[in-house]
Coordinates of C-alpha atoms and ligand atoms in Angstrom, one line a residue:
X1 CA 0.0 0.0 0.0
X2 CA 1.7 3.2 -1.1
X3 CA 1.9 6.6 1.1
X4 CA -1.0 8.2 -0.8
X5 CA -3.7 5.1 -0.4
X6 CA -2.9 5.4 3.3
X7 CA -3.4 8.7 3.5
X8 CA -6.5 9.1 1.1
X9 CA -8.2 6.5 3.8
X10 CA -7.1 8.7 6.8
X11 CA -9.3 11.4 5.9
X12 CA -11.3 10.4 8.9
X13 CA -9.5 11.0 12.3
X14 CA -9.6 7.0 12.1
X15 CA -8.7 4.0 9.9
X16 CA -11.7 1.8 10.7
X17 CA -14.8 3.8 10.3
X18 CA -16.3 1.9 12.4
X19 CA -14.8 2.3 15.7
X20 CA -17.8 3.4 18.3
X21 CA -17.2 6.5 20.9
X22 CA -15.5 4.3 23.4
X23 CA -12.8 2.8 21.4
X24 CA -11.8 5.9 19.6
X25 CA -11.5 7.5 23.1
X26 CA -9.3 4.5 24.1
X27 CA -7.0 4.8 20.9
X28 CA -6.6 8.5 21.3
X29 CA -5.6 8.0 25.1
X30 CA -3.0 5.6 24.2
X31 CA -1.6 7.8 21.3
X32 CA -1.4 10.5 24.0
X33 CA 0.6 8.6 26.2
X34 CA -0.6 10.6 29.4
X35 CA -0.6 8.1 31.7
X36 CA 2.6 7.0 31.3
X37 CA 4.7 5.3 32.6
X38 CA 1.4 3.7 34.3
X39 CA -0.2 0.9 31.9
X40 CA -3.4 1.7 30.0
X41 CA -5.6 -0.8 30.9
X42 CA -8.3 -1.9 27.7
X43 CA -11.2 -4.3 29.6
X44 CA -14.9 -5.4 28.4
X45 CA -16.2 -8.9 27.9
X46 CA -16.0 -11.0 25.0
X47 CA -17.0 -9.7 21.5
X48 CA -16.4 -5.8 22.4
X49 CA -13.6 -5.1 20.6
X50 CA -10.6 -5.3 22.1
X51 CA -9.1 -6.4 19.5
X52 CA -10.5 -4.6 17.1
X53 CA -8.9 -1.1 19.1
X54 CA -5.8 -3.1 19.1
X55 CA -5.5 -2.9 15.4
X56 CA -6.6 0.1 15.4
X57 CA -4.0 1.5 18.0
X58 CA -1.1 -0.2 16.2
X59 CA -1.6 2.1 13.0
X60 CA -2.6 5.3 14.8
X61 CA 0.7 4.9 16.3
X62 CA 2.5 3.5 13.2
X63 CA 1.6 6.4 11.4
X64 CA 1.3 9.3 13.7
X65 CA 4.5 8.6 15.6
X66 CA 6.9 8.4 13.2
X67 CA 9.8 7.1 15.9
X68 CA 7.7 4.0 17.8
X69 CA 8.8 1.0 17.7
X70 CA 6.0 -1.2 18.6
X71 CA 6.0 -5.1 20.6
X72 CA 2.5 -6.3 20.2
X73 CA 2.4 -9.3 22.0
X74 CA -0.3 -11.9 23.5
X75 CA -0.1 -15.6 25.6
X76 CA -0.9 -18.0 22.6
X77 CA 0.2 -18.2 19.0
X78 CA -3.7 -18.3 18.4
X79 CA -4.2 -14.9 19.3
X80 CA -1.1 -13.3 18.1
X81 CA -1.9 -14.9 14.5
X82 CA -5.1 -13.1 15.1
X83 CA -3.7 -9.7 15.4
X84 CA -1.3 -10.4 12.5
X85 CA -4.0 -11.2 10.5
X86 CA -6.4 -8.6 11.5
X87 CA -3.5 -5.8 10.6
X88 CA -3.0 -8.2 7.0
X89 CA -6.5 -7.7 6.1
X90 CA -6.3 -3.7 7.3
X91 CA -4.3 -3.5 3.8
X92 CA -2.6 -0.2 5.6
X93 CA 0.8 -1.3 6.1
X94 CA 3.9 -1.1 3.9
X95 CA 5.7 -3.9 2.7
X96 CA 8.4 -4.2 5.4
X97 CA 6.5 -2.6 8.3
X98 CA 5.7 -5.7 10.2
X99 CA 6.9 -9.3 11.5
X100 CA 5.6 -12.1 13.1
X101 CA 8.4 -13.8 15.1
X102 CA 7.5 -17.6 15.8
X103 CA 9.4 -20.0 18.2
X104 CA 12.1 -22.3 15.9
X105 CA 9.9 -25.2 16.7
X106 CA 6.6 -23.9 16.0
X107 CA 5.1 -26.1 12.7
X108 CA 4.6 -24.1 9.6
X109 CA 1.5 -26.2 9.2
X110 CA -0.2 -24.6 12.1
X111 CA -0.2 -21.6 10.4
X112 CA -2.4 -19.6 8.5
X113 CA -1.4 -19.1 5.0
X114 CA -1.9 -15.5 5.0
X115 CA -0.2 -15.0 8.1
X116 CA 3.0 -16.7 7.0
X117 CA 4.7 -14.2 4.4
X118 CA 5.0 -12.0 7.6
X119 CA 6.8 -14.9 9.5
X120 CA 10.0 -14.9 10.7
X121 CA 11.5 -17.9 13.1
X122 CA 13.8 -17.4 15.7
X123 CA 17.2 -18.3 14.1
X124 CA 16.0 -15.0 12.2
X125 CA 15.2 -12.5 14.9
X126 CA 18.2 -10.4 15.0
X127 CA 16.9 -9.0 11.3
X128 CA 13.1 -9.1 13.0
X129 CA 14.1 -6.6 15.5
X130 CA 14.9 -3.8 12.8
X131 CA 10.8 -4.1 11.6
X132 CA 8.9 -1.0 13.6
X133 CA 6.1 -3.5 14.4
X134 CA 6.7 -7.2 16.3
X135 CA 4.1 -9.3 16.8
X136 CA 5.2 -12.4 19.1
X137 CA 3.9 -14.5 21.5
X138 CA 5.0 -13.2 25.8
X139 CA 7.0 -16.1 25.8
X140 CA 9.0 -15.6 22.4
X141 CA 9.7 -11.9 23.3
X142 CA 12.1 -13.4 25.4
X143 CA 14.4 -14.1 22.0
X144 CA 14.9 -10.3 21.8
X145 CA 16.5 -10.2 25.4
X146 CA 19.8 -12.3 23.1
X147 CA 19.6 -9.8 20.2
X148 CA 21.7 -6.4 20.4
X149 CA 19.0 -4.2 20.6
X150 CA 18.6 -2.1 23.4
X151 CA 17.1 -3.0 26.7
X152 CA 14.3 -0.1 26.1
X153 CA 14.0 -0.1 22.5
X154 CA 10.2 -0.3 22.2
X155 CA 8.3 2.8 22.7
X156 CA 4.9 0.7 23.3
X157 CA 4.4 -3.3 24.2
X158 CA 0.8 -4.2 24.0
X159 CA -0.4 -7.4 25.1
X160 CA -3.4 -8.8 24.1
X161 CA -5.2 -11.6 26.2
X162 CA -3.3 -9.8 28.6
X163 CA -5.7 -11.8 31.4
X164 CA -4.6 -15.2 30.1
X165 CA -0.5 -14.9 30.8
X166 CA 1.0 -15.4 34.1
X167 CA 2.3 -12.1 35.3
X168 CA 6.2 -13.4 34.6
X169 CA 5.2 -14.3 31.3
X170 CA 3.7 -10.4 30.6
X171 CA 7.2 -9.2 31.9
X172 CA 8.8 -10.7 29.0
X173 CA 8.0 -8.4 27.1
X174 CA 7.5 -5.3 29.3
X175 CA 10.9 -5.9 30.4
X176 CA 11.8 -4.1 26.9
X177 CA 10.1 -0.7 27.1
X178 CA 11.4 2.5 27.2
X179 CA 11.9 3.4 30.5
X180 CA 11.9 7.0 29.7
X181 CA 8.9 7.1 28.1
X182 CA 7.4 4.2 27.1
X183 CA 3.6 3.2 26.9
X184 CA 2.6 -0.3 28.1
X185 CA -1.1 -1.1 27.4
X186 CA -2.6 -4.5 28.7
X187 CA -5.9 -5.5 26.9
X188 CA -7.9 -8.5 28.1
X189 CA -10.9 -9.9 30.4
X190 CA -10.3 -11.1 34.0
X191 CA -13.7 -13.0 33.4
X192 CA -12.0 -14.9 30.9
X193 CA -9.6 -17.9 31.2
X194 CA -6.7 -16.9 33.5
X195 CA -3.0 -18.2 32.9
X196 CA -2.6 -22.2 33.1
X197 CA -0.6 -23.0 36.1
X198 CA 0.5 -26.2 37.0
X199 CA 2.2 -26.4 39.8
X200 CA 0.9 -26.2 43.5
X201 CA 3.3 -24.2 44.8
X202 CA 2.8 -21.4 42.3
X203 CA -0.7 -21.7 42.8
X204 CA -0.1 -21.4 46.2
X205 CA 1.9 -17.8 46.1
X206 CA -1.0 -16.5 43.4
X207 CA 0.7 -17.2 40.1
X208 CA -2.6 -18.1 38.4
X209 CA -3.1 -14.2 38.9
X210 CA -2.6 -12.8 35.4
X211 CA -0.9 -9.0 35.9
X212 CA -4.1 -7.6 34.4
X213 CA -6.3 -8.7 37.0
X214 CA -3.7 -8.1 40.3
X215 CA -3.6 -4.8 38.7
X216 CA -7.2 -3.8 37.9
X217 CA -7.7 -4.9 41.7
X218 CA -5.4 -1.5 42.5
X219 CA -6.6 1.9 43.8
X220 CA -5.7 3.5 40.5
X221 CA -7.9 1.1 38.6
X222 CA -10.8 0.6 40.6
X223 CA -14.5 1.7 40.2
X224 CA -15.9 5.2 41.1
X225 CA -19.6 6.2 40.0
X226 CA -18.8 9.7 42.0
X227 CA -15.8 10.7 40.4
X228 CA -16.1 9.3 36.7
X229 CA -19.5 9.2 36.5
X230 CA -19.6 10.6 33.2
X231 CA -17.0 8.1 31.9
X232 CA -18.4 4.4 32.9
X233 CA -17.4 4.6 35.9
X234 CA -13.7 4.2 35.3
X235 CA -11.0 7.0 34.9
X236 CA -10.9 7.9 31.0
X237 CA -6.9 8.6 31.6
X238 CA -6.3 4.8 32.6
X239 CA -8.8 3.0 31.5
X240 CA -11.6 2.0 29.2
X241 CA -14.3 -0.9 29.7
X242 CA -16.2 -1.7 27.0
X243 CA -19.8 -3.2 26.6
X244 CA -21.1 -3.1 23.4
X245 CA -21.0 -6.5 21.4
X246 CA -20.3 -7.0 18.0
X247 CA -20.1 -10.8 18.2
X248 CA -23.4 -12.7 18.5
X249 CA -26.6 -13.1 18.1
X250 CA -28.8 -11.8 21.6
X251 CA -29.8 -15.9 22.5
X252 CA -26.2 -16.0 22.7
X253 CA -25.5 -13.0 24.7
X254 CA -28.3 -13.1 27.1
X255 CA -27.0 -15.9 29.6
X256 CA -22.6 -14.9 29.9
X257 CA -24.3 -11.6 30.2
X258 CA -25.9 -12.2 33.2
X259 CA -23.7 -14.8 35.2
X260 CA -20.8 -13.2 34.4
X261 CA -21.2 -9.2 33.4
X262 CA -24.3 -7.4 35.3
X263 CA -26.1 -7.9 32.4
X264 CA -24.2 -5.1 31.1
X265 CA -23.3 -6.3 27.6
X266 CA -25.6 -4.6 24.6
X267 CA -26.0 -6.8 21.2
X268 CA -24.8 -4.4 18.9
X269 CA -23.6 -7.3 16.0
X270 CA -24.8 -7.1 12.5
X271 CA -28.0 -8.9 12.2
X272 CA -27.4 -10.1 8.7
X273 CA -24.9 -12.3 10.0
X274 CA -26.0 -13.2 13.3
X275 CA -29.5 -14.4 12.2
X276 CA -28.2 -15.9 9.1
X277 CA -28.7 -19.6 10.9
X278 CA -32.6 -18.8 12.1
X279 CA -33.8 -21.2 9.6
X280 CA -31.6 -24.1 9.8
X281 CA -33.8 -27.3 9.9
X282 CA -32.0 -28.3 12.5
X283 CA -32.7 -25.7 15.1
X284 CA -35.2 -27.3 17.7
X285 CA -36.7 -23.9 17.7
X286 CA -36.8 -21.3 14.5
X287 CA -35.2 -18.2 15.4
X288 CA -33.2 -19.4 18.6
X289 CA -29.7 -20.2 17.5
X290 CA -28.8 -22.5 20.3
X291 CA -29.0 -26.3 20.4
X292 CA -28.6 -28.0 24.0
X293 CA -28.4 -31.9 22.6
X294 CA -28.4 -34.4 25.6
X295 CA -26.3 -37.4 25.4
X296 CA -25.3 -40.2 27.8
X297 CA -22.2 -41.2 26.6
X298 CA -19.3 -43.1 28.2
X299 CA -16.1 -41.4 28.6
X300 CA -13.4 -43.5 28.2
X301 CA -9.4 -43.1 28.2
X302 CA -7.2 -44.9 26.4
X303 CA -3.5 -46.1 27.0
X304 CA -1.5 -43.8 29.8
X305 CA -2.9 -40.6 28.0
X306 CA -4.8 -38.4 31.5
X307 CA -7.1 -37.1 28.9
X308 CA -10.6 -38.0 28.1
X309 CA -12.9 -38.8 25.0
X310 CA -16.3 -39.7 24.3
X311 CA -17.1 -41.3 21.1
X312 CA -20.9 -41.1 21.2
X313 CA -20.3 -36.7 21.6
X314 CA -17.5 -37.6 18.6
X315 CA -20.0 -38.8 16.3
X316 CA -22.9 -36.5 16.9
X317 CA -20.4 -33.6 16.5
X318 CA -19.1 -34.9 12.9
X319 CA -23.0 -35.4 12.1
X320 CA -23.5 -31.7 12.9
X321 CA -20.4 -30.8 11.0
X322 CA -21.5 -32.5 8.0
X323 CA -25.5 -31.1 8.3
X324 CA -24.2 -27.4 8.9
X325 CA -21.6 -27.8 5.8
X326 CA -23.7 -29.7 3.5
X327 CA -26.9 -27.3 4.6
X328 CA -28.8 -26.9 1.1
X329 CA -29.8 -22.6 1.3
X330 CA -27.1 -22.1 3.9
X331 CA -24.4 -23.7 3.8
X332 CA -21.3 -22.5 6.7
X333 CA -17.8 -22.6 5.2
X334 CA -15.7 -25.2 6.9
X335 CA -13.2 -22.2 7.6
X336 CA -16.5 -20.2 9.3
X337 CA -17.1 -23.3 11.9
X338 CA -15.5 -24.4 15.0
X339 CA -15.3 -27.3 17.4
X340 CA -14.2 -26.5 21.0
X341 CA -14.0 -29.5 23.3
X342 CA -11.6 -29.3 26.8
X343 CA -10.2 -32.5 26.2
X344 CA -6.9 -33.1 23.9
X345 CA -8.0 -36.8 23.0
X346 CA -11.4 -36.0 22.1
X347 CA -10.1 -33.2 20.2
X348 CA -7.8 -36.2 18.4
X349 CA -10.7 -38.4 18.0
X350 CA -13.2 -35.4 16.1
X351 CA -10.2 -34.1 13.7
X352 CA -9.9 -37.9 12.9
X353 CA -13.6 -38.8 11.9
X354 CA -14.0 -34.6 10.5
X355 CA -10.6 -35.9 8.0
X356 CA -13.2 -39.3 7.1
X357 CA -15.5 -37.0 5.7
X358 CA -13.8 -34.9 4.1
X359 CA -13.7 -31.9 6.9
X360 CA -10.4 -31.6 8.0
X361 CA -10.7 -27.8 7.6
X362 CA -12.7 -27.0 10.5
X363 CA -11.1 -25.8 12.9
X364 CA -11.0 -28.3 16.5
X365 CA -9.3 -27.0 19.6
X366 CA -9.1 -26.8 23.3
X367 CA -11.1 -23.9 24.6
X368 CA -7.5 -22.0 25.5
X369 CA -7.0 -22.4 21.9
X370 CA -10.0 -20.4 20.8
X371 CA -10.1 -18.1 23.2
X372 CA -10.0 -14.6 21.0
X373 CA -11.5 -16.3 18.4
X374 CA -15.4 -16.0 16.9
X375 CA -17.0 -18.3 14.6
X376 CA -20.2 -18.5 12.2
X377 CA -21.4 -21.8 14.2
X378 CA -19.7 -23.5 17.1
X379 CA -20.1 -26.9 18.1
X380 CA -18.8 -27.4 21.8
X381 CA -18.3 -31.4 23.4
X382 CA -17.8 -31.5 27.0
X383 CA -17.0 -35.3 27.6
X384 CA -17.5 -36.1 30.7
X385 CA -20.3 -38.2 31.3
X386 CA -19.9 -40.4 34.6
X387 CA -22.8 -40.4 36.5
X388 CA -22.1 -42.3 39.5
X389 CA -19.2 -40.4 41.0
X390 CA -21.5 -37.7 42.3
X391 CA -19.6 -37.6 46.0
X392 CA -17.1 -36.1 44.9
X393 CA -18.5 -33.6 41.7
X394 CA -15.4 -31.7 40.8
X395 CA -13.9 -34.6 40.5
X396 CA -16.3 -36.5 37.6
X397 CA -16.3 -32.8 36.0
X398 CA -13.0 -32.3 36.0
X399 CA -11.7 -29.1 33.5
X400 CA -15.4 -28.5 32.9
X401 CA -16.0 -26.8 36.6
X402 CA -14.2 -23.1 35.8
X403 CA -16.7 -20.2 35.3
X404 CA -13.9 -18.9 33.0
X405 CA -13.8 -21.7 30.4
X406 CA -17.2 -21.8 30.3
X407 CA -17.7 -18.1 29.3
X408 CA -14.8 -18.4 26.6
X409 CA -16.7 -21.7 25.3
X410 CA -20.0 -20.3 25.2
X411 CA -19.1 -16.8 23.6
X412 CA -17.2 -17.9 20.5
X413 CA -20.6 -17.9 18.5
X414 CA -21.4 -15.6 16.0
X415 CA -24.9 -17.5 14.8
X416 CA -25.0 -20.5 16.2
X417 CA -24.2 -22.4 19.4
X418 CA -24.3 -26.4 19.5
X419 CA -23.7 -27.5 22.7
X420 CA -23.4 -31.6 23.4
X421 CA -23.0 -33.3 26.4
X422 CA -24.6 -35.1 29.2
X423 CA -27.1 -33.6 30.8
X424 CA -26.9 -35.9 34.3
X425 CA -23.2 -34.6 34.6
X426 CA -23.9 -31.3 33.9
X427 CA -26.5 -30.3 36.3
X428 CA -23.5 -30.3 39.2
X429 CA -21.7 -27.6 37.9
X430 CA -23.9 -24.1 38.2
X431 CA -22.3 -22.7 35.1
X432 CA -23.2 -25.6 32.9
X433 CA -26.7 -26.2 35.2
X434 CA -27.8 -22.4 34.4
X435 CA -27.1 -23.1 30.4
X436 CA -28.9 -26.1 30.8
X437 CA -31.8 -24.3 32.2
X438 CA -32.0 -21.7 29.7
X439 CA -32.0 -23.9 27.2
X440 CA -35.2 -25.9 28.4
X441 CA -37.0 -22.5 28.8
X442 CA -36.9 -21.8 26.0
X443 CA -36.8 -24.8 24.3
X444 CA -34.1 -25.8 22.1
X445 CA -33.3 -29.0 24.3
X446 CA -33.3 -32.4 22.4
X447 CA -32.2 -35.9 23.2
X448 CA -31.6 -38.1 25.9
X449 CA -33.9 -38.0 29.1
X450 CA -33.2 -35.4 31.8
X451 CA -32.4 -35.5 35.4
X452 CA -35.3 -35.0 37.7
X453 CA -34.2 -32.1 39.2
X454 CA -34.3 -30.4 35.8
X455 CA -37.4 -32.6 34.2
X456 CA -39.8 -29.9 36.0
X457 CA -38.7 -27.6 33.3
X458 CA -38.9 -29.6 30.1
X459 CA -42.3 -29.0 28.2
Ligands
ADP1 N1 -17.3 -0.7 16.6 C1 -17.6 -1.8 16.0 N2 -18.5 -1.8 15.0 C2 -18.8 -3.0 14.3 N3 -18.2 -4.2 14.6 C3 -17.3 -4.2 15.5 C4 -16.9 -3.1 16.3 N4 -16.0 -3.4 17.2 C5 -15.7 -4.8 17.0 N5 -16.5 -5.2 16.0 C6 -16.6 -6.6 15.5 O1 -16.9 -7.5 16.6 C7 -16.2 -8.7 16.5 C8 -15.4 -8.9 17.8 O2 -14.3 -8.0 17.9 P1 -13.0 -8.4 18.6 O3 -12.1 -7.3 18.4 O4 -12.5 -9.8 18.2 O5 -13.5 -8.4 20.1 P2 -12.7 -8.9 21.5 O6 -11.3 -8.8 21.2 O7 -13.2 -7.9 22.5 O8 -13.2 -10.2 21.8 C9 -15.3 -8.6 15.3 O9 -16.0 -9.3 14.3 C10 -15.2 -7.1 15.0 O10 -15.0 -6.8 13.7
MG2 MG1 -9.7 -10.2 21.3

């Protein structure tokens, strides 16, 4: 893109025209730098934007500060693809202007074709640090501490999924800022998944405290109707929460809305692509995206391998792959659909039978690996399905029992939302028991028989 295009589509104060009130005040906060050397803190539940302002940021700052030298980093190659991408499809930057650095032992098969002309491994990085914008993961910014560049080179390190890393794992890349006067912004959800910590010990001294949320907890940070009362609350100079989402349809919104944001969240997405699934024959109910389909499956494990698959869930997934794909007036690209299951194996065993008929593009993960993602139609498997262990719930629901996977799982969804599991395993867990509920209400529960407690509900 030469000088003149980019300036022709600046006209506006903004490169996206579509930026609402509260993201262009964010952008123009962080191009300020004001608050430095405190971090700008960029909040707001899933589907709001973050990302979105990210992008945005990055080329305000690009362009208007013709000395910055910019980190943009975020926890999983997922998400930092993302951002790569998202800047890609901007068609605003100059040949040259950006890098993606991967880890030496990252697969090139893992990544997206469009994404790897900007990809640079790290045998390479000492030539990646002379490109004015980096996009790495937290943990591969830690290459740049064995390059030449100065301790201090980057003028701004934004982090993405900033509530996701472990707060040593943001420090990698903070560690490189300007000290004089550079602008660290942190851009995430506390109410999402949090960093994965292993060890008890760490756990034990608060490691599974993302730096985001420890320090959103701070004076500085907090709350106050009195003073900011015109601003959401927050103060504009530090912070910016947004609400307004851009993701899904309202079924979709209603329920994370209200266990997990006040009911604060406004559906703001484009309806012509949120209620482009209404009709599907396969919706229990017209006009309700959501399908709760009850199974009682076995869950099974299979040599050493700790994680768990269900092949009855496997099967009924691949049969909604193939109905949603093969859909006669409405067909969902295979690249437009996504399968999100907390189990490794079981994500093994659906990639296998999605290659047998001819599928292999969609797109199965972990629910870490989609968080920051959004999809047409999402199909989500949870597994477990052991009834009789009910002494000791957590245990029998393993992964499943975390508020904060469940909100990531549940709000990938542009249009659609399949959700299959068993229903007598379920019902312990109050995130899972709520979705349950909400789907008999309003009726877009099908298949096997339901526990009593619940039975009340089903008409
Ligand atoms: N102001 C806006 N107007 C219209 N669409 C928007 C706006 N902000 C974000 N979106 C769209 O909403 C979706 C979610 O945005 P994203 O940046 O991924 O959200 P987040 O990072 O907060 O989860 C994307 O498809 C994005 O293009
Ligand atoms: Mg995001």
């Amino acid at each position: 893109v030469g000088e003149t295009v980019t300036l022709k589509q600046r006209d506006g104060e903004f490169f996206n025209p579509m930026l609402n009130e509260q993201q262009k005040l964010a952008v123009k906060r962080i191009l300020s730098g004001e608050c430095r050397p405190t971090p700008y803190v960029l909040f707001g539940p899933p589907g709001t934007g973050k990302t979105l302002t990210v992008v945005e940021t990055i080329l305000q700052i690009h362009y208007t500060l013709p000395d910055s030298r910019i980190l943009v980093c975020a926890p999983s190659n997922a998400a930092t693809d993302l951002i790569c991408l998202r800047l890609h499809q901007s068609n605003l930057l100059k040949q040259g202007a950006m890098v993606r650095v991967n880890a030496s032992f990252r697969s090139e098969e893992l990544i997206d074709d469009r994404v790897k002309p900007y990809c640079k491994d790290g045998d390479d990085v000492r030539k990646a640090s002379w490109f004015r914008i980096i996009i790495t993961t937290c943990s591969s910014a830690g290459m740049f501490y064995q390059t030449e560049i100065r301790l201090g080179h980057f003028t701004h390190v934004i982090l993405d999924e900033a509530g996701q890393a472990s707060e040593p794992e943001s420090l990698i890349p903070i560690g490189l800022i300007s000290e004089a006067n550079g602008q660290v912004v942190l851009v995430g959800d506390p109410k999402q998944l949090g960093p994965v910590i292993k060890s008890k010990i760490a756990l034990t001294f608060g490691l599974n405290m993302s730096l985001l949320e420890r320090l959103t907890s701070r004076e500085i940070y907090l709350r106050d109707e009195d003073a900011f009362s015109a601003c959401g609350a927050y103060n504009p100079l530090l912070i910016t929460k947004l609400v307004k989402n851009y993701r899904s349809h309202s079924a979709l919104i209603a329920l994370p809305s209200k266990l997990f944001y006040h009911k604060e969240l406004e559906v703001c997405a484009d309806t012509s692509v949120v209620t482009s699934l209404l009709h599907w024959k396969k919706l229990p109910r017209k006009g309700f995206p959501l399908i709760f389909h009850g199974i009682r499956g076995s869950e099974t494990r299979e040599g050493r391998s700790p994680s768990w698959f269900n092949p009855t869930e496997a099967v009924q997934v691949m049969r909604y792959c193939c109905h949603l794909a093969k859909n006669e007036n409405a067909a969902v690209p295979v690249t437009d659909m996504g399968v999100i299951t907390p189990y490794r194996k079981q994500v093994e065993k659906i990639r296998f039978l999605l290659r047998s008929v001819d599928l292999a593009d969609i797109k199965v993960g972990t629910v870490e690996e989609f968080q920051g993602q959004e999809y047409m139609a999402i199909i989500l498997s949870t597994v477990r399905s052991h009834e009789d262990m009910f002494g000791d719930d957590k245990h029998c629901l393993g992964f499943l029992c975390n508020p904060k996977r469940f909100n990531v799982a549940i709000t990938r969804a542009k249009a659609l939302l399949i959700v299959v599991g068993n229903p007598h395993v379920l019902v312990k867990d109050p995130c899972f028991c709520a979705l349950l509920e909400y789907s008999l209400t309003n009726r877009v529960y099908v298949g096997c028989d339901l526990p009593s407690e619940l039975e009340c509900l089903h008409k």
